[in-house]
C-alpha positions as MATLAB code, in Angstrom:
seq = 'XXXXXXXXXXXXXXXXXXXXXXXXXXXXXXXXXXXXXXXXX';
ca = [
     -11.380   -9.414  -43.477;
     -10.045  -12.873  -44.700;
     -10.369  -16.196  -43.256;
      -6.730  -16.474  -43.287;
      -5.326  -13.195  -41.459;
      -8.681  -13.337  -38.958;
      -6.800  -17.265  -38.235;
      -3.845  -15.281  -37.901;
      -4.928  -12.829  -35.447;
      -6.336  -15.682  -33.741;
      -3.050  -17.580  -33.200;
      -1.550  -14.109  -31.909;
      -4.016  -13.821  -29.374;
      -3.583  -17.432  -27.728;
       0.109  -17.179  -27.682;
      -0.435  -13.289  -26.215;
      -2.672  -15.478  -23.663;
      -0.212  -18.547  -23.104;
       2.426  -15.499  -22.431;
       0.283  -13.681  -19.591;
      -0.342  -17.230  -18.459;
       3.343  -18.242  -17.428;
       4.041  -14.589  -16.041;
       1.065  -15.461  -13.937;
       2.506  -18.583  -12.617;
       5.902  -18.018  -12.342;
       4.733  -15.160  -10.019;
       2.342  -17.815   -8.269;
       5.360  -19.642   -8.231;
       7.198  -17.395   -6.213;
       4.810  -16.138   -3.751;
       4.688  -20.223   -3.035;
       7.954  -20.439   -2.208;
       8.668  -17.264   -0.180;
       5.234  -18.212    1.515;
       7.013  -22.076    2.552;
      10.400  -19.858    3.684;
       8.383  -18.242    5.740;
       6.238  -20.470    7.202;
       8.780  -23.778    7.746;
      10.441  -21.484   10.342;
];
């Protein structure tokens, strides 16, 4: 395996990460607000 397509694989997998990241906090993002609509009543 090269240097250059092992860097390349690389880059893939931190923008596969940065991906699962936002999913992850849009979905924190929404349990946070259904979570204040229910609990300002």
């Amino acid at each position: 395996m090269t240097t250059s397509s092992f860097g390349r694989h690389q880059q893939e997998n931190v923008s596969s990460n940065i991906r699962g990241l936002k999913q992850t906090f849009n979905t924190l993002e929404q349990y946070y607000i259904v979570a204040r609509f229910v609990f300002d009543r």
